[in-house]
C-alpha cells in the first residue's frame, strides 16, 4: 500500500481519503497512522503510543509506554457498563464509529452500545501533547439506570506482572505482588494512579478530572492473569459491596465486584483521563548507597512501607490485604514512615487522613478510638461508630491518644504546614489532656482502665498481654507526644500550654526512672524497665519487653548511660546466644497469668515472637550507642526481604519463619530507622536536621531527598557531612541544621532550633559554607562559590548579649563588633574569588 509522509507545523488536516497516511507534527511530536480499510489508527508522542480500533467497536488495542507494549490485546482499553441484565461495552457497538483526525487530535463519535431499554452513547477525543495524551470522554445515558459496575474506561494490561504496583493519588500502593491468586480485587477512592516497574524503569501516570463527580478505581487479577484496571465515576462516593452491614472492605478474593450497585442518572457524564510517562528510577531514585544494597532499601520503602494505607483518609500499619483490614490508631510511626517513603503524595494524603481522624475518631471527651476495620469482628460490644472506628475486643488500648498527637506532630515536621497543624491544636490538646487527667495520684504516670492484669484486658499495642494500671509502654509514648507537641504549642503562640506539657513530661520522666520499689518502672534486679505496675504496686512484665526499653532510650526518658549500656548489652548478648536476625517483643517469657492463654508456652506471638514494627526505635536506641549493631540488624532485615519480601505479620522465634497473613507496613521500620537514626535524616518544620551515626561501611553514601518542595543532596562521609540544594551547601564535621530559602542560607548548630548563622547572598547567587568549629566562644567557617566582590550580609545568633567579638577574615583582623541585647551580631563582607575564611572569637 502506498504511503505519503507529510510534515505539518501548525495546520489542520482532516483525513477523508482511503489510503494509509502518516502525519508527523514536529511541534507536537505527533505520529498518526490511519488505516481506514481496517479501521485502525495509531498515534502518540515520543513516550506513549496508542492504537485505536474502531471496526464496529471502540477500544485501544495497543498501548506502548517508552517502547514497551503494556497493552496488546483485543480488549485493551474500553468503556463498559454492567447491569443485572448483562454487560455492555464499547467492544460491541451498534454501528461503526466515525473518526476525525487533526494535527494533534483524534476524535471518535458515534460510539453506541446498550440494550433495547437503555442506549449509551459516547464521544472520545484524544489530544496528543509532547508530555502526555489527554483522553476526553463524554458518555450519555438515555435514561436513569441502576448499574452494578461502570468503567470509564477499563484498562487491561498484558500481565499481572507488567507493573509491580500503582501508587495512588493519596500516597498508597496497589502492590500486585499481593494479588497472589486469580480474581483478587482492590478498590480505592482516588483520581490518579502511577503504575511503575523498577526493573524496566517505566512508569505510567493516569490522572482523572471529572469535575464534581466522585472518582474510584479498582485493580483486579483476571482469570487469564492479566491486570484489569477500572475507573468509575459517580455522583456520590462509591460504597464497597462487602461485608454486608458494614460495607467497608476494599480488598476481596475470588470476585471483582468490589463496589456496590449505584444509580446513574439520565444525561451526560464527562471526564478527562490524562496519560503521561515518567521515569521511575529518576522520579523515585534515592541516590548512591554504599555498604548496603540500595535496590533492596528502595524496594522496602517503595512497597512494604506503603501497604498500610488502605484507602484515601485511611492510613495505618496493617495492610489492605488483611482479611478484616484493621487500622490501629495506636501506632505512633505512621507519619515517621513518611520520612523515609519521601513522597509528597503520602504526606498530603496523610494530612487528609489525620483531618478525617480528627473529625471522626475522637470522642467529645478527647478519647481517641483505637481502631478501624473492614468489619466488626474485632469490636468491644457497643463500642463502634457508624464509620467503623471502635474500641478493640481486648480492652481499651490507651496508646491511641498519644499516638494521634505524635503523628500530627511528626507530619508537621515533614511538611512545615503551620496553618494545617493549627487546625489540630484543639484536638491534640483534648487528646493529651484526656490522658493527663488519668494521673489520679499525681505521680506523673497515667493509669489504664484496669487496676490489675487479673481483669484480663489489654491496654496497649501488645493487646493480648494484660498490661494494667501504670503501664510503661503507654507512658513512654505519652512522654514522646508531650515533648513533641509542646514545641508546636510554642510555635502556635501558646507558651502556657507548652509549659504545662513540658512540666508533666518532666514529672513523668522522673517517676518512670524511679525503681519499682519507689513506684517507678526500673527493675533493679532485672536491670530493665518493666511493662507495668498493678494498682496494688505488684510488678509485672519483668521479662525485658523490648519496645518499652527501646522507647525509654530512643525517646530520651532513660538518660542514665549505665542503664542504657546495660539494657542494650544484655539484649545483644541474648540475640547472639539465640542467633536471632531481629529483636523479639520480649527477651524471655511473661508469667502465665500475664497474658492470654494462647500466648503460652513461650515463645508464641506477643510473648516472644519477632515483630519488625519496632525496628525504628530499636535502631535509634543502638545508633546512639553502637551504630554497627544497629546496622547489623538493618542488614539482616534487608537479607530477609530478598528471600520473602517481608510479606508477613511477624516471624517466629524458634524457626525465624514468616507468620501471619496480617502483613504489616511496620516491617519497613528498620529501614526507616536507617534513614532517620543512622543516615541522620530528620526533616523538621523549620529546618532540615542532619544527625548521622554512620560507620566506615556506609562512608561515601550520597542520598537524594525531597524536603518541603526542595530537592536536597545529602553527603555522608566519616566526620564530614553535607547538605545541599540547587543553590546552597553546608559542610560540617558534626550534626547540624540546614535551611536554604530565597536568597539566604541558614546554618543551625547541632540540634539548636534557632539559626546560628544566616547569610543573605542576593538573587541567583550560590554559596557553600564549610563549618570548622562552632561554640559559644569561637566560630570558624569558610565560604566559597560566589566569586569576586559579592556583598554578603551575615547574622550570627546565640551569642552572649551585649558582648564584644573579634572578627578575622582570611587571617586578617577586621576589628570587633558588639552583639545586641538578644545575643545577635551583624556584619557585611565583600567576597574574594578564593575561599573566604571567617573566625569570630569572644572578647
XYZ file of C-alpha atoms in Angstrom, residues 42 57 156 213 241 335 355 371 384 416 463 465 516 521 565-566 583 608 644 646 667 703 716 720 800:
25
model
C -2.105 4.768 15.636
C -16.215 -1.148 18.285
C -6.464 -4.434 30.557
C -18.033 13.651 40.123
C -20.154 -4.090 48.441
C 3.968 9.729 59.928
C -8.115 15.574 59.364
C -9.115 1.061 65.670
C -18.145 1.235 67.407
C 6.139 22.658 57.786
C -3.048 -6.163 73.137
C -0.880 -9.203 77.254
C 9.804 -0.292 91.117
C 9.460 1.207 86.265
C 24.530 0.295 78.250
C 23.227 -2.486 80.475
C 14.736 -8.219 68.066
C 8.429 -13.567 72.339
C 10.388 -13.364 51.230
C 8.797 -9.219 54.317
C 8.091 -4.381 58.626
C 21.276 10.424 49.102
C 27.803 11.189 54.252
C 32.182 15.120 57.202
C 26.302 36.371 74.760
